[in-house]
């Protein structure tokens, strides 16, 4: 009889098939995982702070899933090919610069994610992973894909978003199992022809490229369900797109499309159509053929109406046609009985059809910024309505409506204090983008034009007397400031330095580096003269100031001149007591931006020092020329010429208008301010009874930031009288030019606020 022996000892430790160490702030791979080597299949080490992977990790022969995403790993050990049973491998969000070529030994690999790594290229052995079905190479700095990628015939999902691809290999035509292809945010100028061979493709992403047309080959993709080609340069769509019979989602937003092909309406399964931010003038008349359409987004186009066929869209739930030129809605819109959200904001609607009351499921209705006189009484039937937006400034989604009687049409209508509507078309250039999709980043543009800001004197380049003088701002020496002030007082009393001449010329007392608002104040009436003439030293005063001067006075005067010129060097006029602006200097570059702010009353921190140079003046000869202070970047500038006194007389500084001045502003790429008011507008927040055009907003760091301020009134723009003008006319004038010349009135209260 055999004996049975019983063994009493420590119980066997349980083995785990799955270990999850994600989000544990690990610095090293835990050693206890090796205790489960015989059973471990899934290991998750993502979202830690791992920098290295031990070679022992790649001895876990039974691993099927390994996730080391979101760490700080920069390389893989050479024995990575030992994981011959690994199916899913996630290396995304690390710092891999390259992969070992022997990765080709991972024959069982099906899902491989390398996204967000600075790889630059794929190893040659990558295309030998023939069992791969899902490959993610997003944001990996790739310039090209391997030429023999077509051998990976089992590939179903390929994502190569956010790279630098300009083409894809023709061998990809062998990828007949491909279901999803993402090439978004690359550098394609044309849609690759090879895409037309992917007959089983269901999702195609081409957004964020520079593609100009969709070729006829698109019609071969009859299983395609999702197509996104937003933010390209599309101008034309092939009619063959109507042959993608399985299509459910089409996204053409932010392109240059002017018309949609009629064949588009053959897509019976289409549920979402987005064509916003294009140049569409009309929707296809056969749009009613999209019988399953649920969402139609066509805002920011040039539509003047909606086709009557829209009434056949019985499943339509969301209709957005904001920012167009629609003047009326078709009566057939009442047949879209499934509509829940309708937004037709900022159009030119004058009235709504009575059939709008048939939209029993409507919950949100936005008709703000139109020109509607009243609402149809049938709106009372909309029992599910939760938000009726009539104005941009409306505080509550629903407001009480009152019934009234229309004598002319003999019918009831609804109204409230917000009717009749007046579109508040505040001209906000800071938020508009005018054909600027291919321009450089706006913040970079602003930094660039700030660096290049300069003062430009618009003078005759052919003048033989012109001398080029470049200068940099030099602070006035503090050690002799008191002596200079004392000397100036004595010089004025002796006639050496005068605030103005009386021998036919106009002089502007000015410091070359004084804040531009002080300069402009003197130019526009706060000084004793106006700038109007040619920059040549006046002969009668060229040597007079040095007569009857002591040696100390002459030395101080010479030092005063040299300091004012900012160390520009000697020139033909350096011995004159006055400091003429060199006529040939078209650009005088400063190391800091010049801020021309006429009569703004602002004070800058260095004003006290600059005021010590206040009485240095510009000598002006008999030849009259226009002098223009401007900025290369489009900063506000001031112009004074022969007509200075003329417009001063035309717009006198009466108490109601305050001070009147001129500025010139260039678009970079916009004017940087908003306006409201006009004789047809509801009013303005500054003077409710005034029908003029007022500045309501000035964008910080914009081209108008230092010359305009809220509350300023525009009297004239480019020669057009703005004192009694309609709002729409004013906006059109401001939009029409790249450079606007303004006559502005500012009340004294505005100056005090600044």
mmCIF file of C-alpha atoms in Angstrom, residues 436-731:
data_model
loop_
_atom_site.group_PDB
_atom_site.id
_atom_site.type_symbol
_atom_site.label_atom_id
_atom_site.label_comp_id
_atom_site.label_asym_id
_atom_site.label_seq_id
_atom_site.Cartn_x
_atom_site.Cartn_y
_atom_site.Cartn_z
ATOM 1 C CA UNK A 436 -4.852 85.694 -44.887
ATOM 2 C CA UNK A 437 -4.928 81.915 -44.699
ATOM 3 C CA UNK A 438 -1.439 81.558 -46.147
ATOM 4 C CA UNK A 439 0.122 84.397 -44.195
ATOM 5 C CA UNK A 440 2.561 83.957 -41.346
ATOM 6 C CA UNK A 441 1.451 83.592 -37.762
ATOM 7 C CA UNK A 442 -0.101 86.843 -36.511
ATOM 8 C CA UNK A 443 1.972 87.053 -33.342
ATOM 9 C CA UNK A 444 5.152 86.647 -35.396
ATOM 10 C CA UNK A 445 3.948 89.320 -37.799
ATOM 11 C CA UNK A 446 3.324 91.778 -34.957
ATOM 12 C CA UNK A 447 6.771 91.135 -33.496
ATOM 13 C CA UNK A 448 8.350 91.667 -36.901
ATOM 14 C CA UNK A 449 6.706 94.994 -37.624
ATOM 15 C CA UNK A 450 7.517 96.239 -34.154
ATOM 16 C CA UNK A 451 11.183 95.613 -34.893
ATOM 17 C CA UNK A 452 10.954 97.466 -38.190
ATOM 18 C CA UNK A 453 9.076 100.512 -36.920
ATOM 19 C CA UNK A 454 10.595 103.702 -38.264
ATOM 20 C CA UNK A 455 9.824 107.330 -38.900
ATOM 21 C CA UNK A 456 9.552 108.129 -42.611
ATOM 22 C CA UNK A 457 9.977 111.613 -44.055
ATOM 23 C CA UNK A 458 8.267 111.760 -47.436
ATOM 24 C CA UNK A 459 10.722 114.042 -49.221
ATOM 25 C CA UNK A 460 12.137 114.485 -52.699
ATOM 26 C CA UNK A 461 14.918 111.967 -53.331
ATOM 27 C CA UNK A 462 16.273 114.089 -56.201
ATOM 28 C CA UNK A 463 17.011 117.104 -54.014
ATOM 29 C CA UNK A 464 20.789 117.761 -54.257
ATOM 30 C CA UNK A 465 20.759 119.339 -50.799
ATOM 31 C CA UNK A 466 19.626 116.113 -49.159
ATOM 32 C CA UNK A 467 21.946 114.516 -46.641
ATOM 33 C CA UNK A 468 21.336 111.020 -45.259
ATOM 34 C CA UNK A 469 21.419 111.031 -41.495
ATOM 35 C CA UNK A 470 20.836 107.902 -39.422
ATOM 36 C CA UNK A 471 20.590 108.297 -35.720
ATOM 37 C CA UNK A 472 19.881 106.280 -32.603
ATOM 38 C CA UNK A 473 18.093 107.628 -29.521
ATOM 39 C CA UNK A 474 20.644 109.024 -27.061
ATOM 40 C CA UNK A 475 19.527 110.075 -23.574
ATOM 41 C CA UNK A 476 20.300 113.642 -22.684
ATOM 42 C CA UNK A 477 23.334 113.916 -20.331
ATOM 43 C CA UNK A 478 21.990 114.418 -16.852
ATOM 44 C CA UNK A 479 25.111 116.068 -15.554
ATOM 45 C CA UNK A 480 24.612 119.196 -17.681
ATOM 46 C CA UNK A 481 20.800 119.275 -17.732
ATOM 47 C CA UNK A 482 20.568 122.152 -15.253
ATOM 48 C CA UNK A 483 23.190 124.146 -17.138
ATOM 49 C CA UNK A 484 21.356 123.603 -20.400
ATOM 50 C CA UNK A 485 18.052 124.754 -18.894
ATOM 51 C CA UNK A 486 19.724 127.880 -17.551
ATOM 52 C CA UNK A 487 21.475 128.467 -20.867
ATOM 53 C CA UNK A 488 18.263 128.037 -22.834
ATOM 54 C CA UNK A 489 16.469 130.598 -20.692
ATOM 55 C CA UNK A 490 19.257 133.090 -21.324
ATOM 56 C CA UNK A 491 19.382 132.240 -25.041
ATOM 57 C CA UNK A 492 15.692 132.808 -25.518
ATOM 58 C CA UNK A 493 15.994 136.157 -23.827
ATOM 59 C CA UNK A 494 18.883 137.066 -26.173
ATOM 60 C CA UNK A 495 17.164 135.685 -29.285
ATOM 61 C CA UNK A 496 19.689 132.851 -29.775
ATOM 62 C CA UNK A 497 17.091 130.064 -29.623
ATOM 63 C CA UNK A 498 13.529 130.993 -30.448
ATOM 64 C CA UNK A 499 10.276 129.124 -30.249
ATOM 65 C CA UNK A 500 9.202 130.430 -33.634
ATOM 66 C CA UNK A 501 10.439 132.586 -36.500
ATOM 67 C CA UNK A 502 8.684 135.591 -37.868
ATOM 68 C CA UNK A 503 10.362 135.768 -41.280
ATOM 69 C CA UNK A 504 7.847 133.799 -43.338
ATOM 70 C CA UNK A 505 8.609 130.244 -42.291
ATOM 71 C CA UNK A 506 6.730 127.895 -39.927
ATOM 72 C CA UNK A 507 8.736 126.163 -37.237
ATOM 73 C CA UNK A 508 7.900 123.278 -34.944
ATOM 74 C CA UNK A 509 9.623 123.335 -31.549
ATOM 75 C CA UNK A 510 10.559 119.715 -31.120
ATOM 76 C CA UNK A 511 12.971 117.259 -29.513
ATOM 77 C CA UNK A 512 14.036 114.480 -31.917
ATOM 78 C CA UNK A 513 13.419 111.895 -29.207
ATOM 79 C CA UNK A 514 10.533 113.476 -27.403
ATOM 80 C CA UNK A 515 7.376 111.316 -27.219
ATOM 81 C CA UNK A 516 5.436 111.590 -30.444
ATOM 82 C CA UNK A 517 2.291 112.688 -28.647
ATOM 83 C CA UNK A 518 4.075 115.869 -27.547
ATOM 84 C CA UNK A 519 5.336 116.456 -31.077
ATOM 85 C CA UNK A 520 1.876 115.993 -32.510
ATOM 86 C CA UNK A 521 0.364 118.256 -29.885
ATOM 87 C CA UNK A 522 2.599 121.052 -31.086
ATOM 88 C CA UNK A 523 1.813 120.249 -34.700
ATOM 89 C CA UNK A 524 -1.920 120.517 -34.168
ATOM 90 C CA UNK A 525 -2.326 123.745 -32.359
ATOM 91 C CA UNK A 526 -0.783 123.434 -28.901
ATOM 92 C CA UNK A 527 2.489 124.892 -30.080
ATOM 93 C CA UNK A 528 3.040 128.265 -31.710
ATOM 94 C CA UNK A 529 3.492 127.049 -35.283
ATOM 95 C CA UNK A 530 2.745 124.282 -37.777
ATOM 96 C CA UNK A 531 5.160 122.210 -39.786
ATOM 97 C CA UNK A 532 4.830 123.264 -43.390
ATOM 98 C CA UNK A 533 7.858 123.575 -45.614
ATOM 99 C CA UNK A 534 11.205 122.344 -46.844
ATOM 100 C CA UNK A 535 13.906 121.304 -44.404
ATOM 101 C CA UNK A 536 16.716 123.745 -45.033
ATOM 102 C CA UNK A 537 18.408 125.993 -42.489
ATOM 103 C CA UNK A 538 17.199 129.569 -42.732
ATOM 104 C CA UNK A 539 20.084 131.693 -43.909
ATOM 105 C CA UNK A 540 19.141 134.690 -41.839
ATOM 106 C CA UNK A 541 19.468 132.753 -38.631
ATOM 107 C CA UNK A 542 22.286 130.394 -39.444
ATOM 108 C CA UNK A 543 25.047 132.348 -37.767
ATOM 109 C CA UNK A 544 23.127 134.909 -35.740
ATOM 110 C CA UNK A 545 22.906 132.899 -32.520
ATOM 111 C CA UNK A 546 26.670 132.740 -32.135
ATOM 112 C CA UNK A 547 27.031 136.485 -31.986
ATOM 113 C CA UNK A 548 27.518 138.030 -28.540
ATOM 114 C CA UNK A 549 28.070 134.586 -26.964
ATOM 115 C CA UNK A 550 30.656 133.723 -24.347
ATOM 116 C CA UNK A 551 32.939 130.721 -24.812
ATOM 117 C CA UNK A 552 30.987 128.759 -22.173
ATOM 118 C CA UNK A 553 27.728 129.462 -23.970
ATOM 119 C CA UNK A 554 29.181 128.381 -27.313
ATOM 120 C CA UNK A 555 30.473 125.154 -25.764
ATOM 121 C CA UNK A 556 27.085 124.367 -24.191
ATOM 122 C CA UNK A 557 25.263 125.128 -27.423
ATOM 123 C CA UNK A 558 27.607 122.854 -29.402
ATOM 124 C CA UNK A 559 27.083 120.058 -26.870
ATOM 125 C CA UNK A 560 23.342 120.602 -27.003
ATOM 126 C CA UNK A 561 23.372 120.190 -30.817
ATOM 127 C CA UNK A 562 25.550 117.076 -30.810
ATOM 128 C CA UNK A 563 23.399 115.429 -28.130
ATOM 129 C CA UNK A 564 20.195 116.187 -30.039
ATOM 130 C CA UNK A 565 21.557 114.570 -33.157
ATOM 131 C CA UNK A 566 22.201 111.402 -31.232
ATOM 132 C CA UNK A 567 25.848 111.047 -32.218
ATOM 133 C CA UNK A 568 25.036 111.045 -35.920
ATOM 134 C CA UNK A 569 28.362 112.519 -36.902
ATOM 135 C CA UNK A 570 29.283 115.780 -38.553
ATOM 136 C CA UNK A 571 27.452 117.183 -41.542
ATOM 137 C CA UNK A 572 27.054 120.356 -43.521
ATOM 138 C CA UNK A 573 24.605 121.804 -41.003
ATOM 139 C CA UNK A 574 26.231 120.805 -37.770
ATOM 140 C CA UNK A 575 27.578 124.282 -37.120
ATOM 141 C CA UNK A 576 24.147 125.849 -37.145
ATOM 142 C CA UNK A 577 22.446 126.614 -33.835
ATOM 143 C CA UNK A 578 19.172 125.117 -34.968
ATOM 144 C CA UNK A 579 18.875 121.395 -35.654
ATOM 145 C CA UNK A 580 17.378 120.805 -39.105
ATOM 146 C CA UNK A 581 15.865 117.493 -40.056
ATOM 147 C CA UNK A 582 18.104 116.081 -42.777
ATOM 148 C CA UNK A 583 15.976 116.318 -45.934
ATOM 149 C CA UNK A 584 17.400 113.214 -47.576
ATOM 150 C CA UNK A 585 16.636 110.966 -44.594
ATOM 151 C CA UNK A 586 13.695 108.889 -45.805
ATOM 152 C CA UNK A 587 13.932 106.420 -42.883
ATOM 153 C CA UNK A 588 15.215 107.316 -39.463
ATOM 154 C CA UNK A 589 15.524 104.052 -37.545
ATOM 155 C CA UNK A 590 15.052 103.935 -33.793
ATOM 156 C CA UNK A 591 15.928 101.114 -31.462
ATOM 157 C CA UNK A 592 12.487 101.316 -29.885
ATOM 158 C CA UNK A 593 9.107 101.698 -31.635
ATOM 159 C CA UNK A 594 8.018 105.243 -32.336
ATOM 160 C CA UNK A 595 4.554 105.824 -30.915
ATOM 161 C CA UNK A 596 2.861 108.670 -32.760
ATOM 162 C CA UNK A 597 -0.031 109.624 -30.521
ATOM 163 C CA UNK A 598 -1.362 113.025 -31.547
ATOM 164 C CA UNK A 599 -2.818 115.223 -28.802
ATOM 165 C CA UNK A 600 -3.489 112.215 -26.640
ATOM 166 C CA UNK A 601 -2.197 113.981 -23.553
ATOM 167 C CA UNK A 602 -0.288 110.863 -22.463
ATOM 168 C CA UNK A 603 2.867 111.111 -20.435
ATOM 169 C CA UNK A 604 5.698 108.634 -20.719
ATOM 170 C CA UNK A 605 8.259 107.955 -18.021
ATOM 171 C CA UNK A 606 11.015 109.844 -19.805
ATOM 172 C CA UNK A 607 8.984 112.967 -20.498
ATOM 173 C CA UNK A 608 10.731 115.025 -17.846
ATOM 174 C CA UNK A 609 14.108 114.444 -19.423
ATOM 175 C CA UNK A 610 12.795 114.994 -22.930
ATOM 176 C CA UNK A 611 11.096 118.236 -21.955
ATOM 177 C CA UNK A 612 14.516 119.749 -21.350
ATOM 178 C CA UNK A 613 15.018 119.688 -25.122
ATOM 179 C CA UNK A 614 11.597 121.075 -25.908
ATOM 180 C CA UNK A 615 12.717 124.310 -27.507
ATOM 181 C CA UNK A 616 15.064 122.835 -30.133
ATOM 182 C CA UNK A 617 13.383 123.569 -33.433
ATOM 183 C CA UNK A 618 13.385 122.530 -37.071
ATOM 184 C CA UNK A 619 14.338 125.184 -39.594
ATOM 185 C CA UNK A 620 12.068 125.226 -42.639
ATOM 186 C CA UNK A 621 12.820 126.974 -45.936
ATOM 187 C CA UNK A 622 10.547 128.543 -48.514
ATOM 188 C CA UNK A 623 9.978 125.384 -50.563
ATOM 189 C CA UNK A 624 6.776 123.796 -49.255
ATOM 190 C CA UNK A 625 6.659 120.021 -49.101
ATOM 191 C CA UNK A 626 4.561 117.475 -47.289
ATOM 192 C CA UNK A 627 6.214 115.767 -44.362
ATOM 193 C CA UNK A 628 4.814 112.428 -43.266
ATOM 194 C CA UNK A 629 5.510 110.595 -40.011
ATOM 195 C CA UNK A 630 4.665 106.946 -40.563
ATOM 196 C CA UNK A 631 5.571 103.404 -39.627
ATOM 197 C CA UNK A 632 6.541 100.561 -41.883
ATOM 198 C CA UNK A 633 4.336 98.322 -39.823
ATOM 199 C CA UNK A 634 1.183 100.334 -40.264
ATOM 200 C CA UNK A 635 1.238 102.130 -36.932
ATOM 201 C CA UNK A 636 -0.847 105.263 -36.830
ATOM 202 C CA UNK A 637 0.845 108.241 -38.445
ATOM 203 C CA UNK A 638 0.196 111.943 -38.776
ATOM 204 C CA UNK A 639 0.305 114.007 -41.952
ATOM 205 C CA UNK A 640 0.732 117.743 -42.210
ATOM 206 C CA UNK A 641 0.939 119.650 -45.449
ATOM 207 C CA UNK A 642 -0.269 122.785 -47.130
ATOM 208 C CA UNK A 643 -3.882 122.000 -46.312
ATOM 209 C CA UNK A 644 -3.219 121.837 -42.579
ATOM 210 C CA UNK A 645 -4.873 125.148 -41.821
ATOM 211 C CA UNK A 646 -7.702 124.440 -44.250
ATOM 212 C CA UNK A 647 -8.989 121.355 -42.463
ATOM 213 C CA UNK A 648 -8.366 123.026 -39.122
ATOM 214 C CA UNK A 649 -10.816 125.710 -40.153
ATOM 215 C CA UNK A 650 -13.262 123.131 -41.479
ATOM 216 C CA UNK A 651 -13.309 121.176 -38.191
ATOM 217 C CA UNK A 652 -12.803 123.812 -35.473
ATOM 218 C CA UNK A 653 -12.058 122.692 -31.922
ATOM 219 C CA UNK A 654 -15.473 123.575 -30.493
ATOM 220 C CA UNK A 655 -16.324 122.420 -26.953
ATOM 221 C CA UNK A 656 -18.640 119.641 -28.222
ATOM 222 C CA UNK A 657 -16.001 118.016 -30.410
ATOM 223 C CA UNK A 658 -12.932 118.923 -28.375
ATOM 224 C CA UNK A 659 -9.612 118.733 -30.153
ATOM 225 C CA UNK A 660 -9.430 117.787 -33.832
ATOM 226 C CA UNK A 661 -6.463 116.033 -35.432
ATOM 227 C CA UNK A 662 -5.469 113.883 -38.396
ATOM 228 C CA UNK A 663 -4.001 110.384 -38.363
ATOM 229 C CA UNK A 664 -3.122 107.834 -41.034
ATOM 230 C CA UNK A 665 -3.362 104.131 -40.222
ATOM 231 C CA UNK A 666 -2.184 101.205 -42.358
ATOM 232 C CA UNK A 667 -3.635 97.702 -42.138
ATOM 233 C CA UNK A 668 -1.185 95.164 -40.691
ATOM 234 C CA UNK A 669 -3.214 93.141 -41.649
ATOM 235 C CA UNK A 670 -6.130 94.979 -40.023
ATOM 236 C CA UNK A 671 -6.838 98.456 -38.665
ATOM 237 C CA UNK A 672 -7.117 97.263 -35.074
ATOM 238 C CA UNK A 673 -10.195 99.203 -33.999
ATOM 239 C CA UNK A 674 -13.994 98.909 -33.961
ATOM 240 C CA UNK A 675 -16.621 101.532 -34.662
ATOM 241 C CA UNK A 676 -20.316 101.972 -33.982
ATOM 242 C CA UNK A 677 -22.961 104.591 -34.583
ATOM 243 C CA UNK A 678 -24.336 106.211 -37.697
ATOM 244 C CA UNK A 679 -27.588 107.910 -38.531
ATOM 245 C CA UNK A 680 -29.332 104.559 -39.107
ATOM 246 C CA UNK A 681 -27.855 102.809 -36.032
ATOM 247 C CA UNK A 682 -29.343 102.434 -32.528
ATOM 248 C CA UNK A 683 -26.694 104.764 -31.116
ATOM 249 C CA UNK A 684 -23.346 104.606 -29.395
ATOM 250 C CA UNK A 685 -22.267 104.190 -25.764
ATOM 251 C CA UNK A 686 -20.529 107.580 -25.587
ATOM 252 C CA UNK A 687 -23.057 110.124 -26.903
ATOM 253 C CA UNK A 688 -26.461 108.422 -27.293
ATOM 254 C CA UNK A 689 -27.949 111.411 -29.059
ATOM 255 C CA UNK A 690 -25.114 111.781 -31.552
ATOM 256 C CA UNK A 691 -25.478 109.956 -34.897
ATOM 257 C CA UNK A 692 -21.783 110.183 -35.738
ATOM 258 C CA UNK A 693 -19.281 107.324 -36.044
ATOM 259 C CA UNK A 694 -17.354 106.622 -32.819
ATOM 260 C CA UNK A 695 -14.400 104.432 -31.895
ATOM 261 C CA UNK A 696 -15.705 101.774 -29.489
ATOM 262 C CA UNK A 697 -12.713 99.514 -29.164
ATOM 263 C CA UNK A 698 -8.970 99.719 -29.824
ATOM 264 C CA UNK A 699 -6.971 96.506 -29.926
ATOM 265 C CA UNK A 700 -3.871 96.578 -27.671
ATOM 266 C CA UNK A 701 -0.626 96.434 -29.662
ATOM 267 C CA UNK A 702 -2.615 97.003 -32.868
ATOM 268 C CA UNK A 703 -1.770 99.627 -35.477
ATOM 269 C CA UNK A 704 -4.195 102.098 -33.866
ATOM 270 C CA UNK A 705 -3.315 101.388 -30.247
ATOM 271 C CA UNK A 706 -1.322 104.574 -29.647
ATOM 272 C CA UNK A 707 -3.230 107.028 -31.786
ATOM 273 C CA UNK A 708 -6.896 106.265 -31.137
ATOM 274 C CA UNK A 709 -8.942 105.560 -28.059
ATOM 275 C CA UNK A 710 -12.568 104.669 -27.281
ATOM 276 C CA UNK A 711 -14.780 107.713 -27.522
ATOM 277 C CA UNK A 712 -12.969 109.341 -30.433
ATOM 278 C CA UNK A 713 -15.338 110.569 -33.153
ATOM 279 C CA UNK A 714 -14.511 110.155 -36.838
ATOM 280 C CA UNK A 715 -15.232 113.334 -38.764
ATOM 281 C CA UNK A 716 -13.713 112.324 -42.073
ATOM 282 C CA UNK A 717 -12.191 109.179 -43.638
ATOM 283 C CA UNK A 718 -10.289 109.365 -46.931
ATOM 284 C CA UNK A 719 -12.093 112.583 -47.847
ATOM 285 C CA UNK A 720 -15.570 111.199 -46.976
ATOM 286 C CA UNK A 721 -17.615 113.215 -44.499
ATOM 287 C CA UNK A 722 -18.483 110.967 -41.525
ATOM 288 C CA UNK A 723 -20.477 113.496 -39.514
ATOM 289 C CA UNK A 724 -23.805 112.276 -40.882
ATOM 290 C CA UNK A 725 -23.321 108.907 -42.555
ATOM 291 C CA UNK A 726 -25.005 105.533 -42.412
ATOM 292 C CA UNK A 727 -23.219 102.815 -40.467
ATOM 293 C CA UNK A 728 -22.951 100.435 -43.409
ATOM 294 C CA UNK A 729 -21.485 103.146 -45.631
ATOM 295 C CA UNK A 730 -18.906 103.980 -42.978
ATOM 296 C CA UNK A 731 -17.862 100.337 -42.647
#
